[in-house]
Amino acid sequence: MQPELYLSYSSAFAIGLLGSTHCLGMCGGISASLSMALPVGRGFRLRQTVLLLAFNFGRIGSYSLIAAGIALLSTQAADQWAWAGFLLMTLAGVMLIVMGLSMGQWWQGIRYIERAGAPVWRTLSPLTKRFLPVNNAGQALALGSLWGWLPCGLVYSTLGWAALQPTVPSAALTMFFFGLGTLPSMLATGYAAQWIRGIKSHQGVRKISGILLILFGLWTLPVQALLNL
């Protein structure tokens, strides 16, 4: 595997980890509800873990699928037009910066970007009712697969970054590692919702995460290409 791909995957994981507070707002409620729907008793923790993992890997699978579709188009565009790669890098960097500004609660312009996915979500969201309440891993997986299409600025920002990858599989893997980065917080939501809510509301955590996401965005911007123009 190329060294830059290792860097891409680890960076995608870091973006997911840093952006977890945003994920809690978007997906934390449904994740916590999976646990609350289970009857407390013998084997509760095992059943809870299975449902949470199934839901989240369904969600992560959708991220990877979307990334593969976008990368299929972006790699073809980059092959045909030299400026396409430059444009993609610029968009990906700007998206991460906007997400960082939102995370730090300095500017909520990311909401305008999230509206772009609203039509797709309006079509898919009624289907989620078919799998509620969740009683088994299959239902949780299906629900997570649908939930992965929920309009989310952090996901969109990382999808733009995944589109920069040289191949369709590497783009899908980038989003897979991003999803893995969000997994600890999402699992903890089911296990310790009160504690996670405290972290989510902590201003220092949000601002540090926002600054780091902005730095990721600045790092992604094709500054060197601009200087050479």
JSON list of C-alpha atoms in Angstrom, two decimals:
[
{"chain": "A", "resi": 1, "resn": "MET", "atom": "CA", "xyz": [0.00, 0.00, 0.00]},
{"chain": "A", "resi": 2, "resn": "GLN", "atom": "CA", "xyz": [1.24, 3.49, -0.84]},
{"chain": "A", "resi": 3, "resn": "PRO", "atom": "CA", "xyz": [2.46, 5.51, 2.20]},
{"chain": "A", "resi": 4, "resn": "GLU", "atom": "CA", "xyz": [0.14, 8.42, 1.32]},
{"chain": "A", "resi": 5, "resn": "LEU", "atom": "CA", "xyz": [-2.84, 6.07, 1.60]},
{"chain": "A", "resi": 6, "resn": "TYR", "atom": "CA", "xyz": [-1.82, 5.13, 5.14]},
{"chain": "A", "resi": 7, "resn": "LEU", "atom": "CA", "xyz": [-1.74, 8.86, 5.90]},
{"chain": "A", "resi": 8, "resn": "SER", "atom": "CA", "xyz": [-5.14, 9.30, 4.26]},
{"chain": "A", "resi": 9, "resn": "TYR", "atom": "CA", "xyz": [-6.76, 6.52, 6.26]},
{"chain": "A", "resi": 10, "resn": "SER", "atom": "CA", "xyz": [-5.27, 7.60, 9.56]},
{"chain": "A", "resi": 11, "resn": "SER", "atom": "CA", "xyz": [-6.27, 11.21, 8.87]},
{"chain": "A", "resi": 12, "resn": "ALA", "atom": "CA", "xyz": [-9.81, 10.14, 8.00]},
{"chain": "A", "resi": 13, "resn": "PHE", "atom": "CA", "xyz": [-9.98, 8.23, 11.28]},
{"chain": "A", "resi": 14, "resn": "ALA", "atom": "CA", "xyz": [-8.76, 11.35, 13.12]},
{"chain": "A", "resi": 15, "resn": "ILE", "atom": "CA", "xyz": [-11.39, 13.52, 11.42]},
{"chain": "A", "resi": 16, "resn": "GLY", "atom": "CA", "xyz": [-14.11, 11.09, 12.51]},
{"chain": "A", "resi": 17, "resn": "LEU", "atom": "CA", "xyz": [-12.75, 11.05, 16.05]},
{"chain": "A", "resi": 18, "resn": "LEU", "atom": "CA", "xyz": [-12.50, 14.84, 16.24]},
{"chain": "A", "resi": 19, "resn": "GLY", "atom": "CA", "xyz": [-15.94, 15.33, 14.74]},
{"chain": "A", "resi": 20, "resn": "SER", "atom": "CA", "xyz": [-17.64, 12.89, 17.09]},
{"chain": "A", "resi": 21, "resn": "THR", "atom": "CA", "xyz": [-19.43, 15.65, 18.99]},
{"chain": "A", "resi": 22, "resn": "HIS", "atom": "CA", "xyz": [-21.23, 16.56, 15.76]},
{"chain": "A", "resi": 23, "resn": "CYS", "atom": "CA", "xyz": [-22.07, 12.89, 15.17]},
{"chain": "A", "resi": 24, "resn": "LEU", "atom": "CA", "xyz": [-23.65, 12.69, 18.61]},
{"chain": "A", "resi": 25, "resn": "GLY", "atom": "CA", "xyz": [-26.06, 15.44, 17.67]},
{"chain": "A", "resi": 26, "resn": "MET", "atom": "CA", "xyz": [-26.97, 13.82, 14.36]},
{"chain": "A", "resi": 27, "resn": "CYS", "atom": "CA", "xyz": [-27.00, 10.10, 15.22]},
{"chain": "A", "resi": 28, "resn": "GLY", "atom": "CA", "xyz": [-26.59, 9.88, 18.98]},
{"chain": "A", "resi": 29, "resn": "GLY", "atom": "CA", "xyz": [-30.31, 9.90, 19.72]},
{"chain": "A", "resi": 30, "resn": "ILE", "atom": "CA", "xyz": [-31.14, 6.93, 17.54]},
{"chain": "A", "resi": 31, "resn": "SER", "atom": "CA", "xyz": [-28.08, 5.06, 18.80]},
{"chain": "A", "resi": 32, "resn": "ALA", "atom": "CA", "xyz": [-29.11, 5.58, 22.42]},
{"chain": "A", "resi": 33, "resn": "SER", "atom": "CA", "xyz": [-32.69, 4.55, 21.65]},
{"chain": "A", "resi": 34, "resn": "LEU", "atom": "CA", "xyz": [-31.49, 1.09, 20.55]},
{"chain": "A", "resi": 35, "resn": "SER", "atom": "CA", "xyz": [-30.38, 0.43, 24.12]},
{"chain": "A", "resi": 36, "resn": "MET", "atom": "CA", "xyz": [-33.48, 1.89, 25.73]},
{"chain": "A", "resi": 37, "resn": "ALA", "atom": "CA", "xyz": [-35.73, -0.37, 23.67]},
{"chain": "A", "resi": 38, "resn": "LEU", "atom": "CA", "xyz": [-34.10, -3.52, 25.06]},
{"chain": "A", "resi": 39, "resn": "PRO", "atom": "CA", "xyz": [-35.55, -5.24, 28.12]},
{"chain": "A", "resi": 40, "resn": "VAL", "atom": "CA", "xyz": [-33.10, -5.12, 31.01]},
{"chain": "A", "resi": 41, "resn": "GLY", "atom": "CA", "xyz": [-32.11, -8.55, 32.22]},
{"chain": "A", "resi": 42, "resn": "ARG", "atom": "CA", "xyz": [-29.73, -11.40, 31.65]},
{"chain": "A", "resi": 43, "resn": "GLY", "atom": "CA", "xyz": [-27.70, -10.94, 28.47]},
{"chain": "A", "resi": 44, "resn": "PHE", "atom": "CA", "xyz": [-28.70, -7.27, 28.17]},
{"chain": "A", "resi": 45, "resn": "ARG", "atom": "CA", "xyz": [-25.15, -5.98, 27.67]},
{"chain": "A", "resi": 46, "resn": "LEU", "atom": "CA", "xyz": [-24.42, -8.54, 24.94]},
{"chain": "A", "resi": 47, "resn": "ARG", "atom": "CA", "xyz": [-27.64, -7.78, 23.06]},
{"chain": "A", "resi": 48, "resn": "GLN", "atom": "CA", "xyz": [-26.96, -4.06, 23.44]},
{"chain": "A", "resi": 49, "resn": "THR", "atom": "CA", "xyz": [-23.45, -4.43, 21.99]},
{"chain": "A", "resi": 50, "resn": "VAL", "atom": "CA", "xyz": [-24.66, -6.49, 19.03]},
{"chain": "A", "resi": 51, "resn": "LEU", "atom": "CA", "xyz": [-27.37, -3.99, 18.12]},
{"chain": "A", "resi": 52, "resn": "LEU", "atom": "CA", "xyz": [-25.07, -0.98, 18.49]},
{"chain": "A", "resi": 53, "resn": "LEU", "atom": "CA", "xyz": [-22.35, -2.58, 16.36]},
{"chain": "A", "resi": 54, "resn": "ALA", "atom": "CA", "xyz": [-24.84, -3.67, 13.69]},
{"chain": "A", "resi": 55, "resn": "PHE", "atom": "CA", "xyz": [-26.39, -0.21, 13.50]},
{"chain": "A", "resi": 56, "resn": "ASN", "atom": "CA", "xyz": [-23.05, 1.58, 13.30]},
{"chain": "A", "resi": 57, "resn": "PHE", "atom": "CA", "xyz": [-21.51, -0.74, 10.74]},
{"chain": "A", "resi": 58, "resn": "GLY", "atom": "CA", "xyz": [-24.62, -0.32, 8.63]},
{"chain": "A", "resi": 59, "resn": "ARG", "atom": "CA", "xyz": [-24.07, 3.43, 8.87]},
{"chain": "A", "resi": 60, "resn": "ILE", "atom": "CA", "xyz": [-20.37, 3.12, 8.03]},
{"chain": "A", "resi": 61, "resn": "GLY", "atom": "CA", "xyz": [-21.17, 0.82, 5.12]},
{"chain": "A", "resi": 62, "resn": "SER", "atom": "CA", "xyz": [-23.40, 3.50, 3.61]},
{"chain": "A", "resi": 63, "resn": "TYR", "atom": "CA", "xyz": [-20.63, 6.06, 3.95]},
{"chain": "A", "resi": 64, "resn": "SER", "atom": "CA", "xyz": [-18.28, 3.75, 2.05]},
{"chain": "A", "resi": 65, "resn": "LEU", "atom": "CA", "xyz": [-20.89, 3.09, -0.64]},
{"chain": "A", "resi": 66, "resn": "ILE", "atom": "CA", "xyz": [-21.53, 6.80, -1.17]},
{"chain": "A", "resi": 67, "resn": "ALA", "atom": "CA", "xyz": [-17.79, 7.47, -1.31]},
{"chain": "A", "resi": 68, "resn": "ALA", "atom": "CA", "xyz": [-17.33, 4.77, -3.94]},
{"chain": "A", "resi": 69, "resn": "GLY", "atom": "CA", "xyz": [-20.02, 6.35, -6.12]},
{"chain": "A", "resi": 70, "resn": "ILE", "atom": "CA", "xyz": [-18.55, 9.84, -5.79]},
{"chain": "A", "resi": 71, "resn": "ALA", "atom": "CA", "xyz": [-15.01, 8.59, -6.42]},
{"chain": "A", "resi": 72, "resn": "LEU", "atom": "CA", "xyz": [-16.15, 6.79, -9.55]},
{"chain": "A", "resi": 73, "resn": "LEU", "atom": "CA", "xyz": [-17.25, 10.14, -10.97]},
{"chain": "A", "resi": 74, "resn": "SER", "atom": "CA", "xyz": [-14.36, 12.19, -9.57]},
{"chain": "A", "resi": 75, "resn": "THR", "atom": "CA", "xyz": [-11.60, 9.88, -10.82]},
{"chain": "A", "resi": 76, "resn": "GLN", "atom": "CA", "xyz": [-13.11, 9.92, -14.31]},
{"chain": "A", "resi": 77, "resn": "ALA", "atom": "CA", "xyz": [-13.32, 13.72, -14.18]},
{"chain": "A", "resi": 78, "resn": "ALA", "atom": "CA", "xyz": [-9.72, 14.01, -13.00]},
{"chain": "A", "resi": 79, "resn": "ASP", "atom": "CA", "xyz": [-8.58, 11.79, -15.87]},
{"chain": "A", "resi": 80, "resn": "GLN", "atom": "CA", "xyz": [-10.36, 13.96, -18.43]},
{"chain": "A", "resi": 81, "resn": "TRP", "atom": "CA", "xyz": [-9.77, 17.44, -17.03]},
{"chain": "A", "resi": 82, "resn": "ALA", "atom": "CA", "xyz": [-6.53, 18.50, -15.35]},
{"chain": "A", "resi": 83, "resn": "TRP", "atom": "CA", "xyz": [-8.25, 21.20, -13.33]},
{"chain": "A", "resi": 84, "resn": "ALA", "atom": "CA", "xyz": [-10.75, 18.76, -11.77]},
{"chain": "A", "resi": 85, "resn": "GLY", "atom": "CA", "xyz": [-8.27, 17.51, -9.17]},
{"chain": "A", "resi": 86, "resn": "PHE", "atom": "CA", "xyz": [-7.37, 21.06, -8.17]},
{"chain": "A", "resi": 87, "resn": "LEU", "atom": "CA", "xyz": [-11.06, 21.93, -7.82]},
{"chain": "A", "resi": 88, "resn": "LEU", "atom": "CA", "xyz": [-11.76, 18.83, -5.73]},
{"chain": "A", "resi": 89, "resn": "MET", "atom": "CA", "xyz": [-8.89, 19.59, -3.36]},
{"chain": "A", "resi": 90, "resn": "THR", "atom": "CA", "xyz": [-10.11, 23.15, -2.94]},
{"chain": "A", "resi": 91, "resn": "LEU", "atom": "CA", "xyz": [-13.69, 22.07, -2.24]},
{"chain": "A", "resi": 92, "resn": "ALA", "atom": "CA", "xyz": [-12.57, 19.37, 0.21]},
{"chain": "A", "resi": 93, "resn": "GLY", "atom": "CA", "xyz": [-10.38, 21.83, 2.11]},
{"chain": "A", "resi": 94, "resn": "VAL", "atom": "CA", "xyz": [-13.09, 24.49, 2.24]},
{"chain": "A", "resi": 95, "resn": "MET", "atom": "CA", "xyz": [-15.67, 21.96, 3.46]},
{"chain": "A", "resi": 96, "resn": "LEU", "atom": "CA", "xyz": [-13.43, 20.87, 6.32]},
{"chain": "A", "resi": 97, "resn": "ILE", "atom": "CA", "xyz": [-12.78, 24.49, 7.28]},
{"chain": "A", "resi": 98, "resn": "VAL", "atom": "CA", "xyz": [-16.52, 25.24, 7.29]},
{"chain": "A", "resi": 99, "resn": "MET", "atom": "CA", "xyz": [-17.12, 22.13, 9.39]},
{"chain": "A", "resi": 100, "resn": "GLY", "atom": "CA", "xyz": [-14.42, 23.23, 11.83]},
{"chain": "A", "resi": 101, "resn": "LEU", "atom": "CA", "xyz": [-16.04, 26.65, 12.15]},
{"chain": "A", "resi": 102, "resn": "SER", "atom": "CA", "xyz": [-19.35, 24.94, 12.92]},
{"chain": "A", "resi": 103, "resn": "MET", "atom": "CA", "xyz": [-17.74, 22.56, 15.41]},
{"chain": "A", "resi": 104, "resn": "GLY", "atom": "CA", "xyz": [-16.16, 25.45, 17.27]},
{"chain": "A", "resi": 105, "resn": "GLN", "atom": "CA", "xyz": [-19.50, 27.28, 17.17]},
{"chain": "A", "resi": 106, "resn": "TRP", "atom": "CA", "xyz": [-18.04, 30.27, 15.33]},
{"chain": "A", "resi": 107, "resn": "TRP", "atom": "CA", "xyz": [-20.20, 30.03, 12.18]},
{"chain": "A", "resi": 108, "resn": "GLN", "atom": "CA", "xyz": [-22.98, 27.59, 11.23]},
{"chain": "A", "resi": 109, "resn": "GLY", "atom": "CA", "xyz": [-22.70, 27.85, 7.45]},
{"chain": "A", "resi": 110, "resn": "ILE", "atom": "CA", "xyz": [-22.45, 24.05, 7.30]},
{"chain": "A", "resi": 111, "resn": "ARG", "atom": "CA", "xyz": [-26.25, 23.96, 7.62]},
{"chain": "A", "resi": 112, "resn": "TYR", "atom": "CA", "xyz": [-26.57, 25.30, 4.09]},
{"chain": "A", "resi": 113, "resn": "ILE", "atom": "CA", "xyz": [-24.42, 22.42, 2.83]},
{"chain": "A", "resi": 114, "resn": "GLU", "atom": "CA", "xyz": [-26.46, 19.88, 4.79]},
{"chain": "A", "resi": 115, "resn": "ARG", "atom": "CA", "xyz": [-29.62, 21.08, 3.07]},
{"chain": "A", "resi": 116, "resn": "ALA", "atom": "CA", "xyz": [-28.27, 19.67, -0.21]},
{"chain": "A", "resi": 117, "resn": "GLY", "atom": "CA", "xyz": [-28.92, 16.14, 1.05]},
{"chain": "A", "resi": 118, "resn": "ALA", "atom": "CA", "xyz": [-32.40, 16.88, 2.38]},
{"chain": "A", "resi": 119, "resn": "PRO", "atom": "CA", "xyz": [-34.30, 15.62, -0.72]},
{"chain": "A", "resi": 120, "resn": "VAL", "atom": "CA", "xyz": [-32.60, 12.21, -0.51]},
{"chain": "A", "resi": 121, "resn": "TRP", "atom": "CA", "xyz": [-33.31, 11.97, 3.22]},
{"chain": "A", "resi": 122, "resn": "ARG", "atom": "CA", "xyz": [-36.97, 12.88, 2.74]},
{"chain": "A", "resi": 123, "resn": "THR", "atom": "CA", "xyz": [-37.25, 9.88, 0.43]},
{"chain": "A", "resi": 124, "resn": "LEU", "atom": "CA", "xyz": [-35.41, 7.44, 2.69]},
{"chain": "A", "resi": 125, "resn": "SER", "atom": "CA", "xyz": [-36.50, 8.51, 6.17]},
{"chain": "A", "resi": 126, "resn": "PRO", "atom": "CA", "xyz": [-40.00, 6.96, 5.94]},
{"chain": "A", "resi": 127, "resn": "LEU", "atom": "CA", "xyz": [-38.32, 3.59, 5.35]},
{"chain": "A", "resi": 128, "resn": "THR", "atom": "CA", "xyz": [-36.64, 3.75, 8.75]},
{"chain": "A", "resi": 129, "resn": "LYS", "atom": "CA", "xyz": [-40.02, 3.25, 10.44]},
{"chain": "A", "resi": 130, "resn": "ARG", "atom": "CA", "xyz": [-40.14, -0.29, 9.06]},
{"chain": "A", "resi": 131, "resn": "PHE", "atom": "CA", "xyz": [-37.25, -1.28, 11.33]},
{"chain": "A", "resi": 132, "resn": "LEU", "atom": "CA", "xyz": [-38.45, 0.38, 14.51]},
{"chain": "A", "resi": 133, "resn": "PRO", "atom": "CA", "xyz": [-38.49, -0.76, 17.23]},
{"chain": "A", "resi": 134, "resn": "VAL", "atom": "CA", "xyz": [-35.26, -2.67, 16.64]},
{"chain": "A", "resi": 135, "resn": "ASN", "atom": "CA", "xyz": [-35.43, -6.24, 17.92]},
{"chain": "A", "resi": 136, "resn": "ASN", "atom": "CA", "xyz": [-32.49, -7.94, 16.20]},
{"chain": "A", "resi": 137, "resn": "ALA", "atom": "CA", "xyz": [-29.16, -7.31, 14.50]},
{"chain": "A", "resi": 138, "resn": "GLY", "atom": "CA", "xyz": [-30.66, -7.49, 11.00]},
{"chain": "A", "resi": 139, "resn": "GLN", "atom": "CA", "xyz": [-33.06, -4.66, 11.76]},
{"chain": "A", "resi": 140, "resn": "ALA", "atom": "CA", "xyz": [-30.26, -2.63, 13.36]},
{"chain": "A", "resi": 141, "resn": "LEU", "atom": "CA", "xyz": [-28.02, -3.13, 10.32]},
{"chain": "A", "resi": 142, "resn": "ALA", "atom": "CA", "xyz": [-30.78, -2.08, 7.93]},
{"chain": "A", "resi": 143, "resn": "LEU", "atom": "CA", "xyz": [-31.64, 0.95, 10.04]},
{"chain": "A", "resi": 144, "resn": "GLY", "atom": "CA", "xyz": [-27.98, 1.99, 10.19]},
{"chain": "A", "resi": 145, "resn": "SER", "atom": "CA", "xyz": [-27.66, 1.61, 6.42]},
{"chain": "A", "resi": 146, "resn": "LEU", "atom": "CA", "xyz": [-30.52, 4.05, 5.96]},
{"chain": "A", "resi": 147, "resn": "TRP", "atom": "CA", "xyz": [-29.28, 6.38, 8.69]},
{"chain": "A", "resi": 148, "resn": "GLY", "atom": "CA", "xyz": [-25.98, 6.70, 6.85]},
{"chain": "A", "resi": 149, "resn": "TRP", "atom": "CA", "xyz": [-27.79, 8.91, 4.31]},
{"chain": "A", "resi": 150, "resn": "LEU", "atom": "CA", "xyz": [-28.84, 11.45, 6.92]},
{"chain": "A", "resi": 151, "resn": "PRO", "atom": "CA", "xyz": [-27.62, 14.92, 5.80]},
{"chain": "A", "resi": 152, "resn": "CYS", "atom": "CA", "xyz": [-24.46, 15.58, 7.82]},
{"chain": "A", "resi": 153, "resn": "GLY", "atom": "CA", "xyz": [-21.89, 18.30, 7.25]},
{"chain": "A", "resi": 154, "resn": "LEU", "atom": "CA", "xyz": [-19.08, 16.24, 8.73]},
{"chain": "A", "resi": 155, "resn": "VAL", "atom": "CA", "xyz": [-19.84, 13.32, 6.42]},
{"chain": "A", "resi": 156, "resn": "TYR", "atom": "CA", "xyz": [-20.08, 15.62, 3.40]},
{"chain": "A", "resi": 157, "resn": "SER", "atom": "CA", "xyz": [-16.78, 17.28, 4.31]},
{"chain": "A", "resi": 158, "resn": "THR", "atom": "CA", "xyz": [-15.02, 13.93, 4.53]},
{"chain": "A", "resi": 159, "resn": "LEU", "atom": "CA", "xyz": [-16.68, 12.66, 1.34]},
{"chain": "A", "resi": 160, "resn": "GLY", "atom": "CA", "xyz": [-15.10, 15.59, -0.49]},
{"chain": "A", "resi": 161, "resn": "TRP", "atom": "CA", "xyz": [-11.77, 14.50, 0.91]},
{"chain": "A", "resi": 162, "resn": "ALA", "atom": "CA", "xyz": [-12.40, 10.86, 0.01]},
{"chain": "A", "resi": 163, "resn": "ALA", "atom": "CA", "xyz": [-13.09, 11.92, -3.58]},
{"chain": "A", "resi": 164, "resn": "LEU", "atom": "CA", "xyz": [-9.43, 12.97, -3.82]},
{"chain": "A", "resi": 165, "resn": "GLN", "atom": "CA", "xyz": [-8.26, 9.37, -3.46]},
{"chain": "A", "resi": 166, "resn": "PRO", "atom": "CA", "xyz": [-6.66, 7.79, -6.55]},
{"chain": "A", "resi": 167, "resn": "THR", "atom": "CA", "xyz": [-9.01, 4.79, -6.77]},
{"chain": "A", "resi": 168, "resn": "VAL", "atom": "CA", "xyz": [-12.59, 3.90, -5.94]},
{"chain": "A", "resi": 169, "resn": "PRO", "atom": "CA", "xyz": [-11.61, 1.26, -3.33]},
{"chain": "A", "resi": 170, "resn": "SER", "atom": "CA", "xyz": [-9.25, 3.71, -1.57]},
{"chain": "A", "resi": 171, "resn": "ALA", "atom": "CA", "xyz": [-12.06, 6.30, -1.43]},
{"chain": "A", "resi": 172, "resn": "ALA", "atom": "CA", "xyz": [-14.42, 3.72, 0.10]},
{"chain": "A", "resi": 173, "resn": "LEU", "atom": "CA", "xyz": [-11.75, 2.72, 2.63]},
{"chain": "A", "resi": 174, "resn": "THR", "atom": "CA", "xyz": [-11.16, 6.37, 3.52]},
{"chain": "A", "resi": 175, "resn": "MET", "atom": "CA", "xyz": [-14.81, 6.70, 4.53]},
{"chain": "A", "resi": 176, "resn": "PHE", "atom": "CA", "xyz": [-14.66, 3.34, 6.30]},
{"chain": "A", "resi": 177, "resn": "PHE", "atom": "CA", "xyz": [-11.82, 4.60, 8.51]},
{"chain": "A", "resi": 178, "resn": "PHE", "atom": "CA", "xyz": [-13.67, 7.87, 9.03]},
{"chain": "A", "resi": 179, "resn": "GLY", "atom": "CA", "xyz": [-16.65, 5.85, 10.24]},
{"chain": "A", "resi": 180, "resn": "LEU", "atom": "CA", "xyz": [-14.40, 3.86, 12.57]},
{"chain": "A", "resi": 181, "resn": "GLY", "atom": "CA", "xyz": [-13.27, 7.17, 14.04]},
{"chain": "A", "resi": 182, "resn": "THR", "atom": "CA", "xyz": [-16.85, 8.05, 14.93]},
{"chain": "A", "resi": 183, "resn": "LEU", "atom": "CA", "xyz": [-17.51, 4.59, 16.38]},
{"chain": "A", "resi": 184, "resn": "PRO", "atom": "CA", "xyz": [-16.16, 5.05, 19.95]},
{"chain": "A", "resi": 185, "resn": "SER", "atom": "CA", "xyz": [-18.44, 8.01, 20.68]},
{"chain": "A", "resi": 186, "resn": "MET", "atom": "CA", "xyz": [-21.44, 6.38, 19.05]},
{"chain": "A", "resi": 187, "resn": "LEU", "atom": "CA", "xyz": [-20.97, 3.19, 21.06]},
{"chain": "A", "resi": 188, "resn": "ALA", "atom": "CA", "xyz": [-20.42, 5.18, 24.23]},
{"chain": "A", "resi": 189, "resn": "THR", "atom": "CA", "xyz": [-23.71, 6.97, 23.58]},
{"chain": "A", "resi": 190, "resn": "GLY", "atom": "CA", "xyz": [-25.50, 3.68, 24.08]},
{"chain": "A", "resi": 191, "resn": "TYR", "atom": "CA", "xyz": [-23.44, 2.70, 27.11]},
{"chain": "A", "resi": 192, "resn": "ALA", "atom": "CA", "xyz": [-23.11, 6.02, 28.93]},
{"chain": "A", "resi": 193, "resn": "ALA", "atom": "CA", "xyz": [-25.41, 8.59, 27.38]},
{"chain": "A", "resi": 194, "resn": "GLN", "atom": "CA", "xyz": [-25.25, 11.05, 30.29]},
{"chain": "A", "resi": 195, "resn": "TRP", "atom": "CA", "xyz": [-21.46, 11.14, 30.33]},
{"chain": "A", "resi": 196, "resn": "ILE", "atom": "CA", "xyz": [-21.28, 11.60, 26.57]},
{"chain": "A", "resi": 197, "resn": "ARG", "atom": "CA", "xyz": [-23.79, 14.46, 26.68]},
{"chain": "A", "resi": 198, "resn": "GLY", "atom": "CA", "xyz": [-21.44, 16.21, 29.09]},
{"chain": "A", "resi": 199, "resn": "ILE", "atom": "CA", "xyz": [-18.53, 15.89, 26.66]},
{"chain": "A", "resi": 200, "resn": "LYS", "atom": "CA", "xyz": [-20.69, 17.04, 23.78]},
{"chain": "A", "resi": 201, "resn": "SER", "atom": "CA", "xyz": [-21.63, 20.24, 25.56]},
{"chain": "A", "resi": 202, "resn": "HIS", "atom": "CA", "xyz": [-18.09, 21.02, 26.76]},
{"chain": "A", "resi": 203, "resn": "GLN", "atom": "CA", "xyz": [-17.05, 24.20, 24.96]},
{"chain": "A", "resi": 204, "resn": "GLY", "atom": "CA", "xyz": [-13.33, 23.47, 25.21]},
{"chain": "A", "resi": 205, "resn": "VAL", "atom": "CA", "xyz": [-13.70, 20.10, 23.50]},
{"chain": "A", "resi": 206, "resn": "ARG", "atom": "CA", "xyz": [-15.76, 21.59, 20.68]},
{"chain": "A", "resi": 207, "resn": "LYS", "atom": "CA", "xyz": [-13.36, 24.47, 20.09]},
{"chain": "A", "resi": 208, "resn": "ILE", "atom": "CA", "xyz": [-10.25, 22.30, 20.07]},
{"chain": "A", "resi": 209, "resn": "SER", "atom": "CA", "xyz": [-11.94, 19.88, 17.66]},
{"chain": "A", "resi": 210, "resn": "GLY", "atom": "CA", "xyz": [-13.01, 22.81, 15.48]},
{"chain": "A", "resi": 211, "resn": "ILE", "atom": "CA", "xyz": [-9.49, 24.23, 15.32]},
{"chain": "A", "resi": 212, "resn": "LEU", "atom": "CA", "xyz": [-8.01, 20.85, 14.39]},
{"chain": "A", "resi": 213, "resn": "LEU", "atom": "CA", "xyz": [-10.60, 20.34, 11.65]},
{"chain": "A", "resi": 214, "resn": "ILE", "atom": "CA", "xyz": [-9.79, 23.79, 10.27]},
{"chain": "A", "resi": 215, "resn": "LEU", "atom": "CA", "xyz": [-6.10, 22.81, 10.22]},
{"chain": "A", "resi": 216, "resn": "PHE", "atom": "CA", "xyz": [-7.00, 19.62, 8.32]},
{"chain": "A", "resi": 217, "resn": "GLY", "atom": "CA", "xyz": [-8.85, 21.78, 5.82]},
{"chain": "A", "resi": 218, "resn": "LEU", "atom": "CA", "xyz": [-5.94, 24.19, 5.39]},
{"chain": "A", "resi": 219, "resn": "TRP", "atom": "CA", "xyz": [-3.61, 21.23, 4.94]},
{"chain": "A", "resi": 220, "resn": "THR", "atom": "CA", "xyz": [-5.91, 19.86, 2.21]},
{"chain": "A", "resi": 221, "resn": "LEU", "atom": "CA", "xyz": [-6.08, 23.11, 0.24]},
{"chain": "A", "resi": 222, "resn": "PRO", "atom": "CA", "xyz": [-3.78, 23.03, -2.83]},
{"chain": "A", "resi": 223, "resn": "VAL", "atom": "CA", "xyz": [-1.72, 26.00, -1.61]},
{"chain": "A", "resi": 224, "resn": "GLN", "atom": "CA", "xyz": [1.39, 24.93, -3.45]},
{"chain": "A", "resi": 225, "resn": "ALA", "atom": "CA", "xyz": [-0.56, 24.70, -6.71]},
{"chain": "A", "resi": 226, "resn": "LEU", "atom": "CA", "xyz": [-1.89, 28.23, -6.14]},
{"chain": "A", "resi": 227, "resn": "LEU", "atom": "CA", "xyz": [1.63, 29.56, -5.58]},
{"chain": "A", "resi": 228, "resn": "ASN", "atom": "CA", "xyz": [2.77, 28.00, -8.84]},
{"chain": "A", "resi": 229, "resn": "LEU", "atom": "CA", "xyz": [-0.01, 29.56, -10.92]}
]
